[in-house]
PDB file of C-alpha atoms and ligand atoms in Angstrom:
ATOM      1  CA  MET A  19     -87.287  52.405  51.845  1.00 59.00           C
ATOM      2  CA  THR A  20     -85.834  54.755  50.232  1.00 64.00           C
ATOM      3  CA  LEU A  21     -83.061  55.630  48.654  1.00 61.00           C
ATOM      4  CA  ALA A  22     -81.992  57.870  51.117  1.00 66.00           C
ATOM      5  CA  ALA A  23     -83.265  55.260  53.720  1.00 68.00           C
ATOM      6  CA  THR A  24     -80.895  52.706  52.289  1.00 74.00           C
ATOM      7  CA  GLU A  25     -77.848  54.454  52.452  1.00 74.00           C
ATOM      8  CA  ASP A  26     -77.628  55.745  55.975  1.00 77.00           C
ATOM      9  CA  LEU A  27     -78.094  51.777  56.555  1.00 88.00           C
ATOM     10  CA  GLN A  28     -75.156  51.217  54.783  1.00 91.00           C
ATOM     11  CA  PHE A  29     -73.057  54.008  56.030  1.00 94.00           C
ATOM     12  CA  MET A  30     -74.282  52.523  59.627  1.00 96.00           C
ATOM     13  CA  HIS A  31     -72.803  49.134  58.660  1.00 97.00           C
ATOM     14  CA  ASP A  32     -70.087  49.964  56.402  1.00 97.00           C
ATOM     15  CA  MET A  33     -68.127  51.895  59.074  1.00 98.00           C
ATOM     16  CA  GLN A  34     -69.089  49.448  61.541  1.00 98.00           C
ATOM     17  CA  THR A  35     -67.125  47.098  59.529  1.00 98.00           C
ATOM     18  CA  ALA A  36     -64.281  49.842  58.637  1.00 98.00           C
ATOM     19  CA  LEU A  37     -63.711  50.219  61.929  1.00 98.00           C
ATOM     20  CA  SER A  38     -63.390  46.403  63.062  1.00 98.00           C
ATOM     21  CA  GLN A  39     -60.829  45.279  60.116  1.00 97.00           C
ATOM     22  CA  THR A  40     -57.765  45.428  59.807  1.00 96.00           C
ATOM     23  CA  PRO A  41     -56.525  47.320  58.295  1.00 98.00           C
ATOM     24  CA  LYS A  42     -59.653  49.669  58.477  1.00 98.00           C
ATOM     25  CA  SER A  43     -60.354  50.930  55.417  1.00 98.00           C
ATOM     26  CA  ILE A  44     -64.030  52.216  53.774  1.00 98.00           C
ATOM     27  CA  SER A  45     -65.286  53.523  50.801  1.00 95.00           C
ATOM     28  CA  PRO A  46     -64.789  56.766  48.929  1.00 96.00           C
ATOM     29  CA  LYS A  47     -68.468  57.517  48.457  1.00 92.00           C
ATOM     30  CA  TYR A  48     -69.322  58.385  52.615  1.00 94.00           C
ATOM     31  CA  PHE A  49     -67.013  61.564  51.168  1.00 95.00           C
ATOM     32  CA  TYR A  50     -70.356  63.018  49.330  1.00 90.00           C
ATOM     33  CA  ASP A  51     -72.540  64.374  52.148  1.00 91.00           C
ATOM     34  CA  GLN A  52     -73.855  67.985  51.943  1.00 89.00           C
ATOM     35  CA  ALA A  53     -70.597  69.253  52.695  1.00 94.00           C
ATOM     36  CA  GLY A  54     -68.495  67.005  50.934  1.00 94.00           C
ATOM     37  CA  SER A  55     -69.504  67.757  48.042  1.00 90.00           C
ATOM     38  CA  ALA A  56     -68.777  71.595  48.613  1.00 91.00           C
ATOM     39  CA  LEU A  57     -65.051  70.764  49.295  1.00 96.00           C
ATOM     40  CA  PHE A  58     -65.334  68.937  46.424  1.00 94.00           C
ATOM     41  CA  ASP A  59     -66.329  72.045  44.274  1.00 92.00           C
ATOM     42  CA  ARG A  60     -63.603  73.956  45.695  1.00 96.00           C
ATOM     43  CA  ILE A  61     -60.840  70.950  44.924  1.00 97.00           C
ATOM     44  CA  CYS A  62     -61.877  71.226  41.617  1.00 96.00           C
ATOM     45  CA  GLU A  63     -60.898  74.707  41.541  1.00 96.00           C
ATOM     46  CA  LEU A  64     -57.194  74.684  43.299  1.00 98.00           C
ATOM     47  CA  PRO A  65     -54.209  75.715  41.451  1.00 98.00           C
ATOM     48  CA  GLU A  66     -53.232  72.191  42.148  1.00 98.00           C
ATOM     49  CA  TYR A  67     -55.399  70.117  40.836  1.00 98.00           C
ATOM     50  CA  TYR A  68     -54.952  70.309  37.669  1.00 98.00           C
ATOM     51  CA  PRO A  69     -57.390  67.519  36.412  1.00 98.00           C
ATOM     52  CA  THR A  70     -61.237  69.402  36.169  1.00 97.00           C
ATOM     53  CA  ARG A  71     -59.947  71.993  34.481  1.00 97.00           C
ATOM     54  CA  THR A  72     -57.505  69.924  31.724  1.00 98.00           C
ATOM     55  CA  GLU A  73     -60.545  67.798  31.176  1.00 98.00           C
ATOM     56  CA  LEU A  74     -62.962  70.843  31.507  1.00 97.00           C
ATOM     57  CA  THR A  75     -60.085  72.467  28.455  1.00 98.00           C
ATOM     58  CA  LEU A  76     -60.009  69.260  26.641  1.00 98.00           C
ATOM     59  CA  LEU A  77     -63.835  69.152  25.956  1.00 98.00           C
ATOM     60  CA  GLN A  78     -63.770  72.353  24.899  1.00 97.00           C
ATOM     61  CA  THR A  79     -61.073  71.623  22.527  1.00 98.00           C
ATOM     62  CA  HIS A  80     -62.458  68.645  21.319  1.00 98.00           C
ATOM     63  CA  ALA A  81     -66.304  68.787  21.613  1.00 98.00           C
ATOM     64  CA  GLY A  82     -66.422  68.469  18.106  1.00 98.00           C
ATOM     65  CA  ALA A  83     -64.746  64.928  17.033  1.00 98.00           C
ATOM     66  CA  MET A  84     -66.809  63.431  20.382  1.00 98.00           C
ATOM     67  CA  ALA A  85     -70.266  64.662  18.617  1.00 98.00           C
ATOM     68  CA  GLU A  86     -69.340  63.056  16.000  1.00 98.00           C
ATOM     69  CA  CYS A  87     -68.374  59.757  17.198  1.00 98.00           C
ATOM     70  CA  MET A  88     -71.880  60.099  18.938  1.00 98.00           C
ATOM     71  CA  GLY A  89     -73.218  61.049  15.333  1.00 97.00           C
ATOM     72  CA  ALA A  90     -77.276  62.242  15.186  1.00 97.00           C
ATOM     73  CA  HIS A  91     -79.944  61.560  17.670  1.00 97.00           C
ATOM     74  CA  ALA A  92     -77.460  60.098  20.349  1.00 97.00           C
ATOM     75  CA  ASP A  93     -79.326  59.467  23.440  1.00 97.00           C
ATOM     76  CA  ILE A  94     -76.590  60.364  26.319  1.00 97.00           C
ATOM     77  CA  LEU A  95     -75.985  58.803  29.603  1.00 96.00           C
ATOM     78  CA  GLU A  96     -74.157  60.574  32.294  1.00 96.00           C
ATOM     79  CA  PHE A  97     -72.458  58.600  35.290  1.00 95.00           C
ATOM     80  CA  GLY A  98     -72.770  60.679  38.282  1.00 88.00           C
ATOM     81  CA  ALA A  99     -73.638  63.953  36.675  1.00 75.00           C
ATOM     82  CA  GLY A 100     -73.130  66.495  39.394  1.00 76.00           C
ATOM     83  CA  SER A 101     -73.110  70.173  38.077  1.00 75.00           C
ATOM     84  CA  LEU A 102     -74.294  68.883  34.565  1.00 88.00           C
ATOM     85  CA  GLN A 103     -71.035  71.902  33.624  1.00 89.00           C
ATOM     86  CA  LYS A 104     -69.173  69.042  31.249  1.00 95.00           C
ATOM     87  CA  ILE A 105     -72.385  67.853  29.653  1.00 96.00           C
ATOM     88  CA  ARG A 106     -72.701  70.900  28.837  1.00 96.00           C
ATOM     89  CA  LEU A 107     -69.802  71.650  26.512  1.00 96.00           C
ATOM     90  CA  LEU A 108     -70.598  68.388  24.577  1.00 97.00           C
ATOM     91  CA  LEU A 109     -74.514  68.970  23.722  1.00 97.00           C
ATOM     92  CA  LYS A 110     -73.579  72.184  22.265  1.00 96.00           C
ATOM     93  CA  ALA A 111     -71.270  70.201  19.619  1.00 97.00           C
ATOM     94  CA  MET A 112     -73.899  67.408  19.444  1.00 96.00           C
ATOM     95  CA  GLN A 113     -76.269  66.808  16.532  1.00 95.00           C
ATOM     96  CA  GLN A 114     -79.500  66.949  17.836  1.00 95.00           C
ATOM     97  CA  PRO A 115     -79.077  64.883  20.815  1.00 96.00           C
ATOM     98  CA  ALA A 116     -82.245  62.694  21.559  1.00 95.00           C
ATOM     99  CA  ARG A 117     -82.268  63.086  25.666  1.00 97.00           C
ATOM    100  CA  TYR A 118     -80.142  62.865  28.223  1.00 97.00           C
ATOM    101  CA  VAL A 119     -80.099  60.638  31.652  1.00 96.00           C
ATOM    102  CA  PRO A 120     -77.984  62.412  34.224  1.00 95.00           C
ATOM    103  CA  MET A 121     -77.586  59.661  36.772  1.00 93.00           C
ATOM    104  CA  ASP A 122     -76.686  60.576  40.252  1.00 88.00           C
ATOM    105  CA  ILE A 123     -77.269  59.350  44.042  1.00 81.00           C
ATOM    106  CA  SER A 124     -78.224  62.200  45.105  1.00 77.00           C
ATOM    107  CA  GLY A 125     -82.204  62.919  43.885  1.00 79.00           C
ATOM    108  CA  ALA A 126     -82.397  66.690  45.188  1.00 80.00           C
ATOM    109  CA  HIS A 127     -79.333  67.766  43.829  1.00 81.00           C
ATOM    110  CA  LEU A 128     -79.834  66.032  40.748  1.00 88.00           C
ATOM    111  CA  GLU A 129     -83.320  67.543  40.038  1.00 89.00           C
ATOM    112  CA  VAL A 130     -82.405  71.107  40.190  1.00 89.00           C
ATOM    113  CA  ALA A 131     -79.520  70.284  37.903  1.00 90.00           C
ATOM    114  CA  SER A 132     -81.551  69.195  35.875  1.00 93.00           C
ATOM    115  CA  LEU A 133     -84.233  71.983  35.719  1.00 93.00           C
ATOM    116  CA  SER A 134     -82.086  74.700  35.288  1.00 93.00           C
ATOM    117  CA  LEU A 135     -80.270  71.877  31.948  1.00 95.00           C
ATOM    118  CA  GLN A 136     -84.147  71.841  30.220  1.00 95.00           C
ATOM    119  CA  ALA A 137     -84.465  75.654  30.963  1.00 95.00           C
ATOM    120  CA  GLU A 138     -80.623  76.037  29.010  1.00 95.00           C
ATOM    121  CA  PHE A 139     -81.895  73.269  26.480  1.00 95.00           C
ATOM    122  CA  PRO A 140     -85.731  73.576  25.618  1.00 94.00           C
ATOM    123  CA  ASN A 141     -86.088  70.669  22.698  1.00 92.00           C
ATOM    124  CA  LEU A 142     -83.995  68.160  24.558  1.00 95.00           C
ATOM    125  CA  ARG A 143     -85.730  65.647  26.717  1.00 96.00           C
ATOM    126  CA  VAL A 144     -83.168  65.212  30.072  1.00 96.00           C
ATOM    127  CA  GLN A 145     -84.719  62.478  32.118  1.00 95.00           C
ATOM    128  CA  PRO A 146     -82.763  62.786  35.639  1.00 94.00           C
ATOM    129  CA  LEU A 147     -81.992  59.086  37.100  1.00 93.00           C
ATOM    130  CA  VAL A 148     -81.924  58.487  40.554  1.00 90.00           C
ATOM    131  CA  ALA A 149     -79.573  55.506  41.079  1.00 88.00           C
ATOM    132  CA  ASP A 150     -76.106  54.115  42.640  1.00 86.00           C
ATOM    133  CA  TYR A 151     -73.940  53.350  39.371  1.00 87.00           C
ATOM    134  CA  THR A 152     -71.461  51.768  42.109  1.00 84.00           C
ATOM    135  CA  GLN A 153     -74.254  48.834  42.195  1.00 83.00           C
ATOM    136  CA  ASP A 154     -76.350  47.856  38.463  1.00 82.00           C
ATOM    137  CA  TRP A 155     -78.127  49.681  37.203  1.00 86.00           C
ATOM    138  CA  GLN A 156     -81.370  50.244  35.127  1.00 88.00           C
ATOM    139  CA  LEU A 157     -81.508  52.391  32.304  1.00 89.00           C
ATOM    140  CA  PRO A 158     -85.155  53.893  31.055  1.00 91.00           C
ATOM    141  CA  THR A 159     -86.319  51.868  27.866  1.00 91.00           C
ATOM    142  CA  ALA A 160     -84.843  52.749  24.783  1.00 88.00           C
ATOM    143  CA  LEU A 161     -86.046  55.908  22.908  1.00 92.00           C
ATOM    144  CA  PRO A 162     -87.650  55.303  19.162  1.00 92.00           C
ATOM    145  CA  GLY A 163     -85.602  56.772  16.722  1.00 91.00           C
ATOM    146  CA  ALA A 164     -82.815  57.695  18.432  1.00 95.00           C
ATOM    147  CA  GLY A 165     -79.202  56.998  17.584  1.00 96.00           C
ATOM    148  CA  GLN A 166     -76.151  55.714  19.388  1.00 96.00           C
ATOM    149  CA  ARG A 167     -76.850  55.523  23.064  1.00 97.00           C
ATOM    150  CA  VAL A 168     -73.822  56.937  24.613  1.00 98.00           C
ATOM    151  CA  ALA A 169     -72.453  56.562  28.634  1.00 97.00           C
ATOM    152  CA  PHE A 170     -70.466  59.481  29.561  1.00 98.00           C
ATOM    153  CA  PHE A 171     -68.392  59.038  32.583  1.00 97.00           C
ATOM    154  CA  PRO A 172     -66.116  62.086  32.773  1.00 97.00           C
ATOM    155  CA  GLY A 173     -63.800  63.144  36.307  1.00 96.00           C
ATOM    156  CA  SER A 174     -61.493  60.056  36.597  1.00 97.00           C
ATOM    157  CA  THR A 175     -64.652  58.474  39.338  1.00 97.00           C
ATOM    158  CA  ILE A 176     -63.426  55.266  37.992  1.00 98.00           C
ATOM    159  CA  GLY A 177     -59.299  55.848  39.452  1.00 98.00           C
ATOM    160  CA  ASN A 178     -61.409  55.878  42.904  1.00 97.00           C
ATOM    161  CA  PHE A 179     -62.779  52.178  42.031  1.00 96.00           C
ATOM    162  CA  SER A 180     -61.278  49.166  42.864  1.00 96.00           C
ATOM    163  CA  PRO A 181     -59.734  47.042  40.046  1.00 96.00           C
ATOM    164  CA  ALA A 182     -62.672  44.677  40.147  1.00 96.00           C
ATOM    165  CA  GLN A 183     -64.979  47.195  40.288  1.00 95.00           C
ATOM    166  CA  ALA A 184     -63.778  48.921  37.654  1.00 97.00           C
ATOM    167  CA  HIS A 185     -63.831  45.812  35.504  1.00 97.00           C
ATOM    168  CA  ALA A 186     -68.091  45.181  37.174  1.00 96.00           C
ATOM    169  CA  PHE A 187     -68.411  49.096  35.895  1.00 96.00           C
ATOM    170  CA  PHE A 188     -67.277  47.978  32.439  1.00 97.00           C
ATOM    171  CA  GLN A 189     -69.417  44.485  32.724  1.00 96.00           C
ATOM    172  CA  ASN A 190     -71.759  46.764  33.243  1.00 95.00           C
ATOM    173  CA  CYS A 191     -71.829  48.673  30.045  1.00 96.00           C
ATOM    174  CA  ALA A 192     -71.154  46.415  27.936  1.00 96.00           C
ATOM    175  CA  ARG A 193     -74.112  44.746  28.998  1.00 94.00           C
ATOM    176  CA  HIS A 194     -76.949  47.828  29.329  1.00 94.00           C
ATOM    177  CA  LEU A 195     -74.979  49.450  26.149  1.00 95.00           C
ATOM    178  CA  PRO A 196     -75.094  46.848  23.382  1.00 95.00           C
ATOM    179  CA  GLY A 197     -74.046  48.372  19.857  1.00 96.00           C
ATOM    180  CA  GLY A 198     -73.030  52.394  22.056  1.00 97.00           C
ATOM    181  CA  ALA A 199     -70.108  53.324  23.701  1.00 98.00           C
ATOM    182  CA  LEU A 200     -68.640  54.826  26.322  1.00 98.00           C
ATOM    183  CA  LEU A 201     -67.109  58.075  26.663  1.00 98.00           C
ATOM    184  CA  LEU A 202     -64.165  57.865  29.304  1.00 98.00           C
ATOM    185  CA  GLY A 203     -62.379  60.188  31.121  1.00 98.00           C
ATOM    186  CA  VAL A 204     -58.511  59.416  32.969  1.00 98.00           C
ATOM    187  CA  ASP A 205     -56.601  60.607  35.282  1.00 98.00           C
ATOM    188  CA  LEU A 206     -52.874  59.894  33.994  1.00 98.00           C
ATOM    189  CA  VAL A 207     -49.800  58.720  35.155  1.00 98.00           C
ATOM    190  CA  LYS A 208     -47.307  61.357  35.951  1.00 98.00           C
ATOM    191  CA  SER A 209     -44.873  62.969  37.904  1.00 98.00           C
ATOM    192  CA  PRO A 210     -44.913  61.777  41.571  1.00 98.00           C
ATOM    193  CA  ASP A 211     -44.700  65.264  42.353  1.00 98.00           C
ATOM    194  CA  VAL A 212     -47.343  66.939  40.689  1.00 98.00           C
ATOM    195  CA  LEU A 213     -49.394  64.272  42.310  1.00 98.00           C
ATOM    196  CA  HIS A 214     -48.588  65.057  45.891  1.00 98.00           C
ATOM    197  CA  ALA A 215     -49.342  68.428  45.265  1.00 98.00           C
ATOM    198  CA  ALA A 216     -52.703  67.517  43.883  1.00 98.00           C
ATOM    199  CA  TYR A 217     -53.664  65.570  46.778  1.00 98.00           C
ATOM    200  CA  ASN A 218     -51.752  67.429  49.518  1.00 98.00           C
ATOM    201  CA  ASP A 219     -53.144  71.878  48.424  1.00 98.00           C
ATOM    202  CA  ALA A 220     -51.404  74.319  50.414  1.00 98.00           C
ATOM    203  CA  GLN A 221     -55.298  75.766  51.668  1.00 98.00           C
ATOM    204  CA  GLY A 222     -55.253  72.113  52.635  1.00 98.00           C
ATOM    205  CA  VAL A 223     -59.235  71.879  51.152  1.00 98.00           C
ATOM    206  CA  THR A 224     -58.266  68.232  50.685  1.00 98.00           C
ATOM    207  CA  ALA A 225     -57.326  67.775  54.178  1.00 98.00           C
ATOM    208  CA  ALA A 226     -60.874  68.729  55.538  1.00 98.00           C
ATOM    209  CA  PHE A 227     -62.810  66.964  52.650  1.00 98.00           C
ATOM    210  CA  ASN A 228     -60.949  63.627  54.006  1.00 98.00           C
ATOM    211  CA  LEU A 229     -61.713  64.767  57.511  1.00 98.00           C
ATOM    212  CA  ASN A 230     -65.696  65.606  57.076  1.00 98.00           C
ATOM    213  CA  LEU A 231     -65.914  61.551  56.465  1.00 98.00           C
ATOM    214  CA  LEU A 232     -64.659  61.757  60.611  1.00 98.00           C
ATOM    215  CA  ALA A 233     -67.045  64.810  60.909  1.00 98.00           C
ATOM    216  CA  ARG A 234     -70.104  63.489  58.790  1.00 97.00           C
ATOM    217  CA  ALA A 235     -70.185  59.807  61.071  1.00 98.00           C
ATOM    218  CA  ASN A 236     -70.073  62.309  64.346  1.00 98.00           C
ATOM    219  CA  ARG A 237     -72.941  63.731  62.846  1.00 97.00           C
ATOM    220  CA  GLU A 238     -74.883  61.325  61.156  1.00 96.00           C
ATOM    221  CA  LEU A 239     -74.707  58.031  63.111  1.00 97.00           C
ATOM    222  CA  GLY A 240     -73.245  59.294  66.433  1.00 96.00           C
ATOM    223  CA  CYS A 241     -69.744  58.712  66.582  1.00 97.00           C
ATOM    224  CA  ASP A 242     -67.364  60.353  68.598  1.00 98.00           C
ATOM    225  CA  PHE A 243     -64.782  60.942  66.446  1.00 98.00           C
ATOM    226  CA  GLU A 244     -61.664  63.394  68.221  1.00 98.00           C
ATOM    227  CA  VAL A 245     -61.607  65.148  64.815  1.00 98.00           C
ATOM    228  CA  THR A 246     -58.590  66.638  65.907  1.00 98.00           C
ATOM    229  CA  GLN A 247     -56.717  63.745  67.093  1.00 98.00           C
ATOM    230  CA  PHE A 248     -56.250  62.248  63.076  1.00 98.00           C
ATOM    231  CA  ALA A 249     -54.184  64.115  59.997  1.00 98.00           C
ATOM    232  CA  HIS A 250     -55.042  63.859  57.014  1.00 98.00           C
ATOM    233  CA  SER A 251     -52.773  61.296  54.720  1.00 98.00           C
ATOM    234  CA  ALA A 252     -51.939  61.088  51.099  1.00 98.00           C
ATOM    235  CA  PHE A 253     -49.419  59.930  48.904  1.00 98.00           C
ATOM    236  CA  TYR A 254     -48.688  58.040  45.939  1.00 98.00           C
ATOM    237  CA  ASN A 255     -48.144  54.442  45.877  1.00 98.00           C
ATOM    238  CA  ALA A 256     -45.974  54.041  42.395  1.00 98.00           C
ATOM    239  CA  PRO A 257     -45.912  50.367  42.029  1.00 98.00           C
ATOM    240  CA  LEU A 258     -49.534  50.678  41.895  1.00 97.00           C
ATOM    241  CA  GLN A 259     -50.366  53.903  40.168  1.00 98.00           C
ATOM    242  CA  ARG A 260     -52.594  54.582  42.769  1.00 98.00           C
ATOM    243  CA  ILE A 261     -53.284  57.779  45.675  1.00 98.00           C
ATOM    244  CA  GLU A 262     -53.600  56.885  48.804  1.00 98.00           C
ATOM    245  CA  MET A 263     -56.170  58.495  51.421  1.00 98.00           C
ATOM    246  CA  HIS A 264     -55.990  57.619  54.466  1.00 98.00           C
ATOM    247  CA  LEU A 265     -57.067  59.350  58.113  1.00 98.00           C
ATOM    248  CA  LEU A 266     -53.855  59.020  60.421  1.00 98.00           C
ATOM    249  CA  SER A 267     -54.377  58.516  64.150  1.00 98.00           C
ATOM    250  CA  LEU A 268     -52.484  60.667  66.121  1.00 98.00           C
ATOM    251  CA  GLN A 269     -52.267  59.128  68.946  1.00 98.00           C
ATOM    252  CA  ALA A 270     -54.141  56.146  70.847  1.00 98.00           C
ATOM    253  CA  GLN A 271     -57.326  56.593  71.398  1.00 98.00           C
ATOM    254  CA  THR A 272     -60.896  55.030  70.941  1.00 98.00           C
ATOM    255  CA  VAL A 273     -64.037  55.498  69.113  1.00 98.00           C
ATOM    256  CA  HIS A 274     -67.914  54.276  70.152  1.00 98.00           C
ATOM    257  CA  LEU A 275     -69.802  53.174  67.702  1.00 97.00           C
ATOM    258  CA  ASN A 276     -73.378  51.980  68.815  1.00 94.00           C
ATOM    259  CA  GLY A 277     -72.652  50.995  71.286  1.00 95.00           C
ATOM    260  CA  MET A 278     -69.478  49.354  70.505  1.00 97.00           C
ATOM    261  CA  ALA A 279     -65.436  50.673  71.282  1.00 98.00           C
ATOM    262  CA  TYR A 280     -63.015  50.621  67.873  1.00 98.00           C
ATOM    263  CA  SER A 281     -59.870  51.511  69.230  1.00 98.00           C
ATOM    264  CA  PHE A 282     -56.885  53.342  66.857  1.00 98.00           C
ATOM    265  CA  ALA A 283     -52.713  52.350  67.395  1.00 98.00           C
ATOM    266  CA  GLN A 284     -50.815  56.227  67.022  1.00 98.00           C
ATOM    267  CA  GLY A 285     -49.968  55.825  63.414  1.00 98.00           C
ATOM    268  CA  GLU A 286     -52.994  53.573  62.176  1.00 98.00           C
ATOM    269  CA  THR A 287     -55.007  54.589  59.265  1.00 98.00           C
ATOM    270  CA  LEU A 288     -58.599  54.929  58.411  1.00 98.00           C
ATOM    271  CA  HIS A 289     -57.798  54.249  54.542  1.00 98.00           C
ATOM    272  CA  THR A 290     -60.400  56.737  52.794  1.00 98.00           C
ATOM    273  CA  GLU A 291     -59.601  56.222  49.120  1.00 98.00           C
ATOM    274  CA  TYR A 292     -57.643  54.886  46.171  1.00 98.00           C
ATOM    275  CA  SER A 293     -57.791  57.350  43.066  1.00 98.00           C
ATOM    276  CA  HIS A 294     -55.720  55.155  40.390  1.00 98.00           C
ATOM    277  CA  LYS A 295     -53.637  57.088  37.673  1.00 98.00           C
ATOM    278  CA  PHE A 296     -53.589  54.815  34.680  1.00 98.00           C
ATOM    279  CA  THR A 297     -52.053  54.810  30.641  1.00 98.00           C
ATOM    280  CA  ILE A 298     -54.444  55.162  27.372  1.00 98.00           C
ATOM    281  CA  ALA A 299     -52.713  51.542  26.757  1.00 98.00           C
ATOM    282  CA  GLY A 300     -53.893  50.246  30.010  1.00 98.00           C
ATOM    283  CA  VAL A 301     -57.495  51.589  30.206  1.00 98.00           C
ATOM    284  CA  GLN A 302     -57.631  50.101  26.663  1.00 98.00           C
ATOM    285  CA  GLN A 303     -57.049  46.732  27.756  1.00 98.00           C
ATOM    286  CA  ALA A 304     -58.770  47.198  30.874  1.00 98.00           C
ATOM    287  CA  ALA A 305     -61.932  47.990  28.530  1.00 98.00           C
ATOM    288  CA  LEU A 306     -61.210  45.357  26.261  1.00 98.00           C
ATOM    289  CA  ALA A 307     -61.437  43.000  29.315  1.00 98.00           C
ATOM    290  CA  ALA A 308     -65.446  43.469  29.705  1.00 97.00           C
ATOM    291  CA  GLY A 309     -66.050  43.531  25.611  1.00 97.00           C
ATOM    292  CA  LEU A 310     -65.301  47.054  25.067  1.00 98.00           C
ATOM    293  CA  GLN A 311     -63.380  48.078  21.682  1.00 98.00           C
ATOM    294  CA  ALA A 312     -60.635  50.626  21.774  1.00 98.00           C
ATOM    295  CA  GLY A 313     -61.399  54.258  19.281  1.00 98.00           C
ATOM    296  CA  ALA A 314     -60.176  57.363  19.407  1.00 98.00           C
ATOM    297  CA  TYR A 315     -58.881  59.243  22.339  1.00 98.00           C
ATOM    298  CA  TRP A 316     -58.007  62.800  23.561  1.00 98.00           C
ATOM    299  CA  THR A 317     -54.938  64.357  25.811  1.00 98.00           C
ATOM    300  CA  ASP A 318     -53.846  67.441  27.179  1.00 98.00           C
ATOM    301  CA  PRO A 319     -50.113  68.564  25.600  1.00 98.00           C
ATOM    302  CA  GLN A 320     -49.400  67.791  29.038  1.00 98.00           C
ATOM    303  CA  HIS A 321     -50.608  64.318  28.952  1.00 98.00           C
ATOM    304  CA  HIS A 322     -52.146  65.072  32.514  1.00 98.00           C
ATOM    305  CA  PHE A 323     -55.826  63.266  31.466  1.00 98.00           C
ATOM    306  CA  GLY A 324     -57.416  61.389  28.594  1.00 98.00           C
ATOM    307  CA  LEU A 325     -61.136  60.880  27.649  1.00 98.00           C
ATOM    308  CA  LEU A 326     -61.143  57.900  25.353  1.00 98.00           C
ATOM    309  CA  TRP A 327     -63.781  56.594  23.155  1.00 98.00           C
ATOM    310  CA  LEU A 328     -64.248  52.984  23.675  1.00 98.00           C
ATOM    311  CA  ASN A 329     -66.948  51.012  21.473  1.00 98.00           C
ATOM    312  CA  ILE A 330     -69.679  48.588  22.602  1.00 97.00           C
ATOM    313  CA  PRO A 331     -70.299  45.334  20.304  1.00 95.00           C
ATOM    314  CA  HIS A 332     -73.759  44.522  19.500  1.00 92.00           C
ATOM    315  CA  THR A 333     -73.422  41.198  21.513  1.00 76.00           C
ATOM    316  CA  GLN A 334     -70.614  40.427  23.327  1.00 47.00           C
ATOM    317  CA  GLU A 335     -69.607  37.311  25.234  1.00 51.00           C
ATOM    318  CA  HIS A 336     -68.246  38.706  28.757  1.00 48.00           C
TER     319      HIS A 336
HETATM  320  C1  AVI B  12     -63.336  62.381  42.118  1.00 68.66           C
HETATM  321  N1  AVI B  12     -62.560  61.583  42.260  1.00 68.66           N
HETATM  322  C2  AVI B  12     -62.090  61.537  41.008  1.00 68.66           C
HETATM  323  C3  AVI B  12     -61.766  62.875  42.985  1.00 68.66           C
HETATM  324  C4  AVI B  12     -59.981  62.128  43.102  1.00 68.66           C
HETATM  325  O1  AVI B  12     -59.204  62.840  42.716  1.00 68.66           O
HETATM  326  O2  AVI B  12     -59.705  61.021  42.612  1.00 68.66           O
HETATM  327  C5  AVI B  12     -61.797  62.811  44.092  1.00 68.66           C
HETATM  328  C6  AVI B  12     -60.810  63.375  45.246  1.00 68.66           C
HETATM  329  N2  AVI B  12     -60.337  63.337  46.051  1.00 68.66           N
HETATM  330  C7  AVI B  12     -59.200  64.278  46.788  1.00 68.66           C
HETATM  331  N3  AVI B  12     -59.304  64.454  45.869  1.00 68.66           N
HETATM  332  C8  AVI B  12     -60.394  64.776  45.047  1.00 68.66           C
END
């Protein structure tokens, strides 16, 4: 079975599970169909959504220092590579990178982005890898003569993982990249007002992004969600340091999927996303629990976003 067909079955299965349980909850990975990915690109441009531009500025400002940590001939892997905008900034600063392996679930998108990067960096070996990094993954074999293996995971996508998933991710890095390093982007804990605005933008793009999940279920699974009868809800849960996104049912209603009926009470929600916010020390501690050791880190003057260098020991016992 192709990866796409497996994904379709998985969406059906996960939506059935989501609607059957109390409270109702589904993985944020289902935001990203074509429409959802386009909406996410728009979110990244919003005045209220500071993470993308803050991280880009950090990369622009400190690419030299990051490239120094990487050393010559580094073998780079990127998780969830998307448009490959961020890696360009690093590649330009690096000393003769040996290879770049962008890993993404969307093969078609990855192919196009990889070809355009290859044209821009003709001496770089670009080797796209279609894989789901939220599960375990297999890496291409090490390149003879290459330098350090470095994984790049920008965008604070790790914030969308549960703490248990984040731990499993760090463990996978430790297992697959011994002697290498992880360069990780994280959104930092800050004023709840700034966070609230970032997930409740004035133009309603984040609301459209959240609601698209229901429209996608209608398109792909034959569900009959009455999209206008759900509202976007996003709030900061300060004790747990995370934004929570939900789809809130505006009335008592019933939704059908695969011959089954699922009811929503008025005010009941389908939880769609956690977006955890971190402290530098908190990330370093979480990484250390999987054996990754803290190195340099970079933040903006307002401490809105952080990029951390984490060293992976040659052998570790976790
Ligand atoms: C992809 N991820 C890091 C984004 C975030 O901020 O958690 C997804 C997002 N959700 C709403 N706005 C953006």
